Each structure stands twice: as structure tokens, then as C-alpha cells.
Amino acid sequence: MAQTLETFGPIYLAETDYFKEGFPHDLFTKLRAENPVVWSEEKNDRGFWVLTKYKDIEYVSRNPQLFSSATKNGGHRIFDEDKVGLVAAGEDNATIGRPMISLDPPEHVGVRQSAMRGLTPAAMKSMEGRIRERISALLDAVVPGQQFDVISSLSAPIPIQTLVEILGCPPEMEAELYAWTNCLVGEGDPEFRQSPEHMGKVIENLVKFALQLLDAGKDGDGTDMISLISKTYDGTKLSQADFLGNFILLVIGGNETTRNTLSGGLLAFAEYPDQLSKLIANPELIPSAVKEILRWVSPVMHFRRTATEDVEIRGVKIAKGSKIVMWYPSANRDEEIWERPFEFDIERKNNRHFTFGTGQHMCIGNRLGELQIRVFLEEFTKRFNHVELAGKAKRVQSNFLQGLKKLPMKFNNV
């Protein structure tokens, strides 16, 4: 019989109402203690198993033969990707295919390895100077003591500008890329939610943009990021649909997660000013601060797997074909892993956060995300030593990405 919580009744974690104020940590703390593997109902589907504990999520993530990410088995989101496809408006009705995150080994390996060629440590080193210049310019535009919105002024432009460089497209595309990604990932938020017609138009525009970029690079050496996500490691071309799936994954992953981590980190420093003071006095703590910000914010809330055979986790029998949803913010607050998990501590040791996942689907952009956060902290602490909220932070209503829409703040150097 499916487990539920008497205190809460049946839970419906596919509904974004649970996430109006961000991740529901109170609920998940109780789940970890009482029902670490629990059933969530769905209003319009068959329901799914909820994983709340670090070690269970690690186990599922590292065993793709038992827990599939493949689109044919439902994919990596709560909804079934093989039933809810993305289709562009317009004459072509181009279908968005399988991103690498929705492939299982061995097929996944060659696609991932090709993309990783564009995200090597050497590639990150070559980008660092340009990232630093852009971040410095944005911070120099902040007037000390004057209220401004962190999202529109800092945390959104930083990854968008990096994404524009990676894609090799003109800076004029920044605003459109920002709007398109908000539409794609904001399906649970009334402010971002769009009609199916508008969504189709957004996808049509993204498809045209992606194919233009692919065509522009066809006479190059094949080492640009667009070319790399259009083929496997051995050079085999992907279908147009699967290339488009990878393109949308790159646009969202290269934008939303870093944006939300930067804004969530600044909010944490406003709430824990002693940690900012410690960082100012000890800049050598920046690397550990980066890891703690990533643990604390946990910008991606969940990914899903599907059981390929009958399995058992913590004594709970899970039938073949069942959906299993892993909740990363819960893993990053697991009391069995972390001392004082609800304290923001930039000196935290052995910070093996789950923000980038683990196993074969560990985020391919983890180095780039860490680089941007590190450079931001380095440049921020040269200019400011105090942050404060100047109004109410406004959260995105989503059960997938944990983010902020508005973050009014003041920076000072006092």
C-alpha cells in the first residue's frame, strides 16, 4: 500500500502550490524523519515515489541499469516526455527530441563526451578573463546604497552573457534568450505561464535560431559548442530533433541554474551577514563559499527516473515502470550527511553537495557554473562588504527550478 503522511494527508508534489515560497523544507524534514521513501499522488497521472535522502538519491543516480532517464521510459521530468513533447508552431512543426539528459548508457555516453569537449578545464581557463570583465562591468554599474533589482542587473545578465559567448551569437540576443527560457521553465508560475500557442511560437523561434547557428558553423572545425552538441564523440550526426533537444538543454542549463544560484547566494549573505563579513576578511574561503552557496540554494529541485525492474529502497517495494523522483534540496539538508544542515556556513568541510547530481548524468556545466560564482565573489568582495534586502524577494512558483523573479537589494562598502 502506498505510504502517505497522516499529518498532511496525501501529498501532491507535482502541484506547484507546495512551492509558492520556495522549497518546502518543513515538509521534507518530516519526510526524511518519518517517510523517506513516500508516495506522491498526481491529479492527472499515475503518481510517483519520492526520494528524500542523500544516499538513496545517490544509489538511484549511480545505477542507470535499474533507474532509467530515457525518453522512451518517460524521461527526466515528473511528466512523461514520450507523451508530452515540445512542438514548434509554423509550417515545419519541428519536434524537440531527446536531450542527452534523457538518454541511458551506452547511447548517452558518446553524446555527453562530445559536449564535454567544449567544457574542459582548458576551455574554462580561456573564458575566465572575459567572464571577469563582464562581471566587473556589471558590478561597477551598481551604485552603493541605492536600491536595485539583483535579478535584472546581475544574476540574469551574468550567465546570459556567458551563454551568448558559448553559442557564438550576437549580444543583441540576450533579451530574447532570457525571455525564451523563462517561458520554457516557468510553466508552474502564473506570471511566466503562457498559452500553448505562445509556447509553440517560442519553440519555433528557438528552432530557427538553433538551426541558423548550426548552419553558420558548418564550415568550421567542428569544435564550437553548437557543432559538439549536434553529434556524438565519434562524429556521428544526431537527428535534427535530438540536436534541438540538446540545444534547449544547453540554453536552460547554461542560464537558469547559475542565475538562481547567484541570486540565492546573495540572499543568503543578506540573511547571514556574519558569513559575508567572514568572507571579506578571509578571501581564501571563496572556494568553500562557492560550494556552500550551491548546497544552500539547490537551484534544480528534482529529476526523475523510471524503475526498469522491481526494486526495493529502504524496505519499500517499487514496481517496474514506477516513476521515482529525486529531490536534491532535501539531499542537501539531510541530517545524516550534514552537521547543522540548516545553517549557511561558508567554512563547511567535505561539502559533497548534490546540486550538480552524480553519476553519468552529473551536470556537464558544473565547472562553468562554479567558475562564474567564484569570479563573482572575487569581484564583489573587492567592491562591497555589506548587502541588505530592500524589499520582499519574489520567488518563481515552480517545483523544478528554485529561483527568484525579483530581489531588491542595496550593496554598500561601509
PDB file of N, CA and C in Angstrom, residues 186-264:
ATOM      1  N   GLY A 186       8.986  28.115 -16.823  1.00  0.00           N
ATOM      2  CA  GLY A 186       8.070  28.759 -15.888  1.00  0.00           C
ATOM      3  C   GLY A 186       6.643  28.295 -15.991  1.00  0.00           C
ATOM      4  N   GLU A 187       6.456  27.017 -16.400  1.00  0.00           N
ATOM      5  CA  GLU A 187       5.094  26.547 -16.638  1.00  0.00           C
ATOM      6  C   GLU A 187       4.245  26.537 -15.380  1.00  0.00           C
ATOM      7  N   GLY A 188       4.873  26.483 -14.200  1.00  0.00           N
ATOM      8  CA  GLY A 188       4.106  26.463 -12.966  1.00  0.00           C
ATOM      9  C   GLY A 188       3.824  27.825 -12.380  1.00  0.00           C
ATOM     10  N   ASP A 189       4.396  28.876 -12.958  1.00  0.00           N
ATOM     11  CA  ASP A 189       4.253  30.218 -12.404  1.00  0.00           C
ATOM     12  C   ASP A 189       3.262  31.025 -13.235  1.00  0.00           C
ATOM     13  N   PRO A 190       2.206  31.568 -12.597  1.00  0.00           N
ATOM     14  CA  PRO A 190       1.213  32.323 -13.370  1.00  0.00           C
ATOM     15  C   PRO A 190       1.805  33.481 -14.162  1.00  0.00           C
ATOM     16  N   GLU A 191       2.891  34.075 -13.665  1.00  0.00           N
ATOM     17  CA  GLU A 191       3.490  35.211 -14.367  1.00  0.00           C
ATOM     18  C   GLU A 191       4.206  34.783 -15.639  1.00  0.00           C
ATOM     19  N   PHE A 192       4.801  33.596 -15.630  1.00  0.00           N
ATOM     20  CA  PHE A 192       5.554  33.113 -16.782  1.00  0.00           C
ATOM     21  C   PHE A 192       4.740  32.180 -17.674  1.00  0.00           C
ATOM     22  N   ARG A 193       3.690  31.583 -17.115  1.00  0.00           N
ATOM     23  CA  ARG A 193       2.910  30.605 -17.873  1.00  0.00           C
ATOM     24  C   ARG A 193       2.311  31.254 -19.115  1.00  0.00           C
ATOM     25  N   GLN A 194       2.387  30.544 -20.224  1.00  0.00           N
ATOM     26  CA  GLN A 194       1.908  31.075 -21.490  1.00  0.00           C
ATOM     27  C   GLN A 194       0.914  30.103 -22.118  1.00  0.00           C
ATOM     28  N   SER A 195       0.167  30.592 -23.083  1.00  0.00           N
ATOM     29  CA  SER A 195      -0.765  29.742 -23.811  1.00  0.00           C
ATOM     30  C   SER A 195       0.010  28.733 -24.654  1.00  0.00           C
ATOM     31  N   PRO A 196      -0.621  27.614 -25.018  1.00  0.00           N
ATOM     32  CA  PRO A 196       0.056  26.665 -25.915  1.00  0.00           C
ATOM     33  C   PRO A 196       0.495  27.316 -27.219  1.00  0.00           C
ATOM     34  N   GLU A 197      -0.301  28.273 -27.692  1.00  0.00           N
ATOM     35  CA  GLU A 197       0.056  28.958 -28.939  1.00  0.00           C
ATOM     36  C   GLU A 197       1.335  29.764 -28.768  1.00  0.00           C
ATOM     37  N   HIS A 198       1.431  30.471 -27.643  1.00  0.00           N
ATOM     38  CA  HIS A 198       2.639  31.261 -27.393  1.00  0.00           C
ATOM     39  C   HIS A 198       3.848  30.345 -27.198  1.00  0.00           C
ATOM     40  N   MET A 199       3.665  29.249 -26.474  1.00  0.00           N
ATOM     41  CA  MET A 199       4.754  28.297 -26.283  1.00  0.00           C
ATOM     42  C   MET A 199       5.234  27.751 -27.623  1.00  0.00           C
ATOM     43  N   GLY A 200       4.292  27.436 -28.499  1.00  0.00           N
ATOM     44  CA  GLY A 200       4.665  26.950 -29.824  1.00  0.00           C
ATOM     45  C   GLY A 200       5.470  27.965 -30.600  1.00  0.00           C
ATOM     46  N   LYS A 201       5.118  29.242 -30.451  1.00  0.00           N
ATOM     47  CA  LYS A 201       5.856  30.300 -31.146  1.00  0.00           C
ATOM     48  C   LYS A 201       7.260  30.446 -30.570  1.00  0.00           C
ATOM     49  N   VAL A 202       7.383  30.362 -29.258  1.00  0.00           N
ATOM     50  CA  VAL A 202       8.702  30.434 -28.626  1.00  0.00           C
ATOM     51  C   VAL A 202       9.592  29.297 -29.130  1.00  0.00           C
ATOM     52  N   ILE A 203       9.033  28.096 -29.177  1.00  0.00           N
ATOM     53  CA  ILE A 203       9.820  26.955 -29.648  1.00  0.00           C
ATOM     54  C   ILE A 203      10.186  27.128 -31.118  1.00  0.00           C
ATOM     55  N   GLU A 204       9.254  27.658 -31.910  1.00  0.00           N
ATOM     56  CA  GLU A 204       9.560  27.928 -33.317  1.00  0.00           C
ATOM     57  C   GLU A 204      10.750  28.882 -33.441  1.00  0.00           C
ATOM     58  N   ASN A 205      10.747  29.935 -32.640  1.00  0.00           N
ATOM     59  CA  ASN A 205      11.851  30.901 -32.686  1.00  0.00           C
ATOM     60  C   ASN A 205      13.168  30.265 -32.236  1.00  0.00           C
ATOM     61  N   LEU A 206      13.093  29.436 -31.198  1.00  0.00           N
ATOM     62  CA  LEU A 206      14.292  28.743 -30.725  1.00  0.00           C
ATOM     63  C   LEU A 206      14.840  27.792 -31.787  1.00  0.00           C
ATOM     64  N   VAL A 207      13.935  27.086 -32.457  1.00  0.00           N
ATOM     65  CA  VAL A 207      14.349  26.154 -33.504  1.00  0.00           C
ATOM     66  C   VAL A 207      15.054  26.895 -34.633  1.00  0.00           C
ATOM     67  N   LYS A 208      14.457  27.974 -35.095  1.00  0.00           N
ATOM     68  CA  LYS A 208      15.075  28.758 -36.173  1.00  0.00           C
ATOM     69  C   LYS A 208      16.449  29.266 -35.754  1.00  0.00           C
ATOM     70  N   PHE A 209      16.532  29.757 -34.537  1.00  0.00           N
ATOM     71  CA  PHE A 209      17.791  30.286 -34.009  1.00  0.00           C
ATOM     72  C   PHE A 209      18.848  29.192 -33.946  1.00  0.00           C
ATOM     73  N   ALA A 210      18.465  28.016 -33.419  1.00  0.00           N
ATOM     74  CA  ALA A 210      19.410  26.907 -33.289  1.00  0.00           C
ATOM     75  C   ALA A 210      19.912  26.441 -34.648  1.00  0.00           C
ATOM     76  N   LEU A 211      19.015  26.316 -35.603  1.00  0.00           N
ATOM     77  CA  LEU A 211      19.413  25.831 -36.927  1.00  0.00           C
ATOM     78  C   LEU A 211      20.270  26.856 -37.661  1.00  0.00           C
ATOM     79  N   GLN A 212      20.019  28.130 -37.423  1.00  0.00           N
ATOM     80  CA  GLN A 212      20.880  29.173 -38.003  1.00  0.00           C
ATOM     81  C   GLN A 212      22.295  29.067 -37.449  1.00  0.00           C
ATOM     82  N   LEU A 213      22.396  28.859 -36.137  1.00  0.00           N
ATOM     83  CA  LEU A 213      23.716  28.717 -35.522  1.00  0.00           C
ATOM     84  C   LEU A 213      24.434  27.471 -36.037  1.00  0.00           C
ATOM     85  N   LEU A 214      23.694  26.380 -36.183  1.00  0.00           N
ATOM     86  CA  LEU A 214      24.290  25.141 -36.687  1.00  0.00           C
ATOM     87  C   LEU A 214      24.794  25.327 -38.111  1.00  0.00           C
ATOM     88  N   ASP A 215      23.995  25.994 -38.933  1.00  0.00           N
ATOM     89  CA  ASP A 215      24.388  26.236 -40.323  1.00  0.00           C
ATOM     90  C   ASP A 215      25.607  27.155 -40.398  1.00  0.00           C
ATOM     91  N   ALA A 216      25.646  28.155 -39.517  1.00  0.00           N
ATOM     92  CA  ALA A 216      26.760  29.112 -39.538  1.00  0.00           C
ATOM     93  C   ALA A 216      28.088  28.442 -39.215  1.00  0.00           C
ATOM     94  N   GLY A 217      28.046  27.354 -38.460  1.00  0.00           N
ATOM     95  CA  GLY A 217      29.286  26.689 -38.072  1.00  0.00           C
ATOM     96  C   GLY A 217      29.665  25.502 -38.929  1.00  0.00           C
ATOM     97  N   LYS A 218      28.911  25.246 -39.996  1.00  0.00           N
ATOM     98  CA  LYS A 218      29.143  24.021 -40.769  1.00  0.00           C
ATOM     99  C   LYS A 218      30.481  24.000 -41.489  1.00  0.00           C
ATOM    100  N   ASP A 219      31.046  25.181 -41.764  1.00  0.00           N
ATOM    101  CA  ASP A 219      32.334  25.230 -42.457  1.00  0.00           C
ATOM    102  C   ASP A 219      33.506  25.401 -41.490  1.00  0.00           C
ATOM    103  N   GLY A 220      33.218  25.336 -40.185  1.00  0.00           N
ATOM    104  CA  GLY A 220      34.277  25.476 -39.193  1.00  0.00           C
ATOM    105  C   GLY A 220      34.964  24.156 -38.915  1.00  0.00           C
ATOM    106  N   ASP A 221      35.725  24.132 -37.826  1.00  0.00           N
ATOM    107  CA  ASP A 221      36.485  22.918 -37.492  1.00  0.00           C
ATOM    108  C   ASP A 221      35.700  21.936 -36.630  1.00  0.00           C
ATOM    109  N   GLY A 222      34.444  22.274 -36.333  1.00  0.00           N
ATOM    110  CA  GLY A 222      33.592  21.361 -35.580  1.00  0.00           C
ATOM    111  C   GLY A 222      33.801  21.368 -34.093  1.00  0.00           C
ATOM    112  N   THR A 223      34.587  22.326 -33.586  1.00  0.00           N
ATOM    113  CA  THR A 223      34.858  22.361 -32.146  1.00  0.00           C
ATOM    114  C   THR A 223      34.007  23.386 -31.405  1.00  0.00           C
ATOM    115  N   ASP A 224      33.168  24.137 -32.128  1.00  0.00           N
ATOM    116  CA  ASP A 224      32.273  25.070 -31.449  1.00  0.00           C
ATOM    117  C   ASP A 224      31.187  24.279 -30.730  1.00  0.00           C
ATOM    118  N   MET A 225      30.579  24.878 -29.704  1.00  0.00           N
ATOM    119  CA  MET A 225      29.646  24.153 -28.851  1.00  0.00           C
ATOM    120  C   MET A 225      28.425  23.666 -29.622  1.00  0.00           C
ATOM    121  N   ILE A 226      27.938  24.447 -30.572  1.00  0.00           N
ATOM    122  CA  ILE A 226      26.767  24.040 -31.343  1.00  0.00           C
ATOM    123  C   ILE A 226      27.072  22.776 -32.140  1.00  0.00           C
ATOM    124  N   SER A 227      28.237  22.739 -32.776  1.00  0.00           N
ATOM    125  CA  SER A 227      28.620  21.536 -33.519  1.00  0.00           C
ATOM    126  C   SER A 227      28.779  20.342 -32.587  1.00  0.00           C
ATOM    127  N   LEU A 228      29.345  20.573 -31.410  1.00  0.00           N
ATOM    128  CA  LEU A 228      29.609  19.475 -30.481  1.00  0.00           C
ATOM    129  C   LEU A 228      28.331  18.828 -29.961  1.00  0.00           C
ATOM    130  N   ILE A 229      27.260  19.602 -29.796  1.00  0.00           N
ATOM    131  CA  ILE A 229      26.008  19.014 -29.300  1.00  0.00           C
ATOM    132  C   ILE A 229      25.139  18.471 -30.427  1.00  0.00           C
ATOM    133  N   SER A 230      25.651  18.531 -31.656  1.00  0.00           N
ATOM    134  CA  SER A 230      24.899  18.004 -32.801  1.00  0.00           C
ATOM    135  C   SER A 230      25.407  16.638 -33.239  1.00  0.00           C
ATOM    136  N   LYS A 231      26.373  16.072 -32.495  1.00  0.00           N
ATOM    137  CA  LYS A 231      26.979  14.807 -32.905  1.00  0.00           C
ATOM    138  C   LYS A 231      27.439  14.040 -31.675  1.00  0.00           C
ATOM    139  N   THR A 232      27.873  12.810 -31.909  1.00  0.00           N
ATOM    140  CA  THR A 232      28.456  12.010 -30.837  1.00  0.00           C
ATOM    141  C   THR A 232      29.975  12.186 -30.851  1.00  0.00           C
ATOM    142  N   TYR A 233      30.624  11.583 -29.870  1.00  0.00           N
ATOM    143  CA  TYR A 233      32.079  11.731 -29.735  1.00  0.00           C
ATOM    144  C   TYR A 233      32.826  11.243 -30.975  1.00  0.00           C
ATOM    145  N   ASP A 234      32.297  10.205 -31.639  1.00  0.00           N
ATOM    146  CA  ASP A 234      32.975   9.672 -32.828  1.00  0.00           C
ATOM    147  C   ASP A 234      32.576  10.390 -34.108  1.00  0.00           C
ATOM    148  N   GLY A 235      31.773  11.461 -33.980  1.00  0.00           N
ATOM    149  CA  GLY A 235      31.417  12.266 -35.141  1.00  0.00           C
ATOM    150  C   GLY A 235      30.094  11.926 -35.785  1.00  0.00           C
ATOM    151  N   THR A 236      29.393  10.909 -35.282  1.00  0.00           N
ATOM    152  CA  THR A 236      28.095  10.550 -35.842  1.00  0.00           C
ATOM    153  C   THR A 236      27.092  11.671 -35.604  1.00  0.00           C
ATOM    154  N   LYS A 237      26.427  12.102 -36.670  1.00  0.00           N
ATOM    155  CA  LYS A 237      25.468  13.193 -36.551  1.00  0.00           C
ATOM    156  C   LYS A 237      24.200  12.727 -35.833  1.00  0.00           C
ATOM    157  N   LEU A 238      23.693  13.564 -34.958  1.00  0.00           N
ATOM    158  CA  LEU A 238      22.410  13.302 -34.322  1.00  0.00           C
ATOM    159  C   LEU A 238      21.288  13.727 -35.257  1.00  0.00           C
ATOM    160  N   SER A 239      20.093  13.235 -34.999  1.00  0.00           N
ATOM    161  CA  SER A 239      18.928  13.727 -35.736  1.00  0.00           C
ATOM    162  C   SER A 239      18.712  15.197 -35.407  1.00  0.00           C
ATOM    163  N   GLN A 240      18.019  15.903 -36.285  1.00  0.00           N
ATOM    164  CA  GLN A 240      17.721  17.311 -36.006  1.00  0.00           C
ATOM    165  C   GLN A 240      16.963  17.443 -34.695  1.00  0.00           C
ATOM    166  N   ALA A 241      16.010  16.540 -34.461  1.00  0.00           N
ATOM    167  CA  ALA A 241      15.198  16.622 -33.241  1.00  0.00           C
ATOM    168  C   ALA A 241      16.065  16.486 -31.994  1.00  0.00           C
ATOM    169  N   ASP A 242      17.003  15.533 -32.001  1.00  0.00           N
ATOM    170  CA  ASP A 242      17.845  15.336 -30.820  1.00  0.00           C
ATOM    171  C   ASP A 242      18.848  16.473 -30.653  1.00  0.00           C
ATOM    172  N   PHE A 243      19.346  17.025 -31.755  1.00  0.00           N
ATOM    173  CA  PHE A 243      20.178  18.230 -31.652  1.00  0.00           C
ATOM    174  C   PHE A 243      19.395  19.355 -30.989  1.00  0.00           C
ATOM    175  N   LEU A 244      18.140  19.536 -31.396  1.00  0.00           N
ATOM    176  CA  LEU A 244      17.328  20.602 -30.806  1.00  0.00           C
ATOM    177  C   LEU A 244      17.073  20.342 -29.325  1.00  0.00           C
ATOM    178  N   GLY A 245      16.914  19.072 -28.946  1.00  0.00           N
ATOM    179  CA  GLY A 245      16.780  18.747 -27.530  1.00  0.00           C
ATOM    180  C   GLY A 245      18.008  19.158 -26.744  1.00  0.00           C
ATOM    181  N   ASN A 246      19.185  18.881 -27.292  1.00  0.00           N
ATOM    182  CA  ASN A 246      20.429  19.287 -26.633  1.00  0.00           C
ATOM    183  C   ASN A 246      20.573  20.799 -26.589  1.00  0.00           C
ATOM    184  N   PHE A 247      20.121  21.464 -27.644  1.00  0.00           N
ATOM    185  CA  PHE A 247      20.234  22.924 -27.686  1.00  0.00           C
ATOM    186  C   PHE A 247      19.398  23.563 -26.579  1.00  0.00           C
ATOM    187  N   ILE A 248      18.168  23.106 -26.424  1.00  0.00           N
ATOM    188  CA  ILE A 248      17.307  23.669 -25.379  1.00  0.00           C
ATOM    189  C   ILE A 248      17.869  23.344 -23.998  1.00  0.00           C
ATOM    190  N   LEU A 249      18.416  22.148 -23.824  1.00  0.00           N
ATOM    191  CA  LEU A 249      19.068  21.803 -22.557  1.00  0.00           C
ATOM    192  C   LEU A 249      20.223  22.751 -22.268  1.00  0.00           C
ATOM    193  N   LEU A 250      21.026  23.056 -23.286  1.00  0.00           N
ATOM    194  CA  LEU A 250      22.157  23.966 -23.117  1.00  0.00           C
ATOM    195  C   LEU A 250      21.687  25.369 -22.757  1.00  0.00           C
ATOM    196  N   VAL A 251      20.647  25.839 -23.428  1.00  0.00           N
ATOM    197  CA  VAL A 251      20.149  27.193 -23.183  1.00  0.00           C
ATOM    198  C   VAL A 251      19.596  27.318 -21.766  1.00  0.00           C
ATOM    199  N   ILE A 252      18.835  26.312 -21.327  1.00  0.00           N
ATOM    200  CA  ILE A 252      18.262  26.364 -19.977  1.00  0.00           C
ATOM    201  C   ILE A 252      19.340  26.122 -18.922  1.00  0.00           C
ATOM    202  N   GLY A 253      20.126  25.057 -19.109  1.00  0.00           N
ATOM    203  CA  GLY A 253      21.144  24.715 -18.121  1.00  0.00           C
ATOM    204  C   GLY A 253      22.239  25.752 -18.001  1.00  0.00           C
ATOM    205  N   GLY A 254      22.540  26.434 -19.117  1.00  0.00           N
ATOM    206  CA  GLY A 254      23.589  27.439 -19.092  1.00  0.00           C
ATOM    207  C   GLY A 254      23.132  28.791 -18.606  1.00  0.00           C
ATOM    208  N   ASN A 255      21.881  28.875 -18.213  1.00  0.00           N
ATOM    209  CA  ASN A 255      21.300  30.172 -17.859  1.00  0.00           C
ATOM    210  C   ASN A 255      20.630  30.120 -16.497  1.00  0.00           C
ATOM    211  N   GLU A 256      19.598  29.307 -16.386  1.00  0.00           N
ATOM    212  CA  GLU A 256      18.736  29.334 -15.208  1.00  0.00           C
ATOM    213  C   GLU A 256      19.465  28.955 -13.919  1.00  0.00           C
ATOM    214  N   THR A 257      20.269  27.900 -13.960  1.00  0.00           N
ATOM    215  CA  THR A 257      20.845  27.405 -12.710  1.00  0.00           C
ATOM    216  C   THR A 257      21.836  28.390 -12.109  1.00  0.00           C
ATOM    217  N   THR A 258      22.701  28.973 -12.949  1.00  0.00           N
ATOM    218  CA  THR A 258      23.664  29.947 -12.427  1.00  0.00           C
ATOM    219  C   THR A 258      22.959  31.208 -11.960  1.00  0.00           C
ATOM    220  N   ARG A 259      21.968  31.648 -12.725  1.00  0.00           N
ATOM    221  CA  ARG A 259      21.192  32.828 -12.313  1.00  0.00           C
ATOM    222  C   ARG A 259      20.605  32.626 -10.919  1.00  0.00           C
ATOM    223  N   ASN A 260      19.973  31.487 -10.717  1.00  0.00           N
ATOM    224  CA  ASN A 260      19.297  31.250  -9.444  1.00  0.00           C
ATOM    225  C   ASN A 260      20.279  31.023  -8.302  1.00  0.00           C
ATOM    226  N   THR A 261      21.437  30.449  -8.604  1.00  0.00           N
ATOM    227  CA  THR A 261      22.448  30.257  -7.562  1.00  0.00           C
ATOM    228  C   THR A 261      23.041  31.584  -7.119  1.00  0.00           C
ATOM    229  N   LEU A 262      23.340  32.463  -8.066  1.00  0.00           N
ATOM    230  CA  LEU A 262      23.889  33.774  -7.715  1.00  0.00           C
ATOM    231  C   LEU A 262      22.908  34.576  -6.867  1.00  0.00           C
ATOM    232  N   SER A 263      21.651  34.635  -7.287  1.00  0.00           N
ATOM    233  CA  SER A 263      20.675  35.423  -6.530  1.00  0.00           C
ATOM    234  C   SER A 263      20.396  34.787  -5.175  1.00  0.00           C
ATOM    235  N   GLY A 264      20.312  33.454  -5.127  1.00  0.00           N
ATOM    236  CA  GLY A 264      20.109  32.784  -3.847  1.00  0.00           C
ATOM    237  C   GLY A 264      21.283  32.953  -2.908  1.00  0.00           C
TER     238      GLY A 264
END
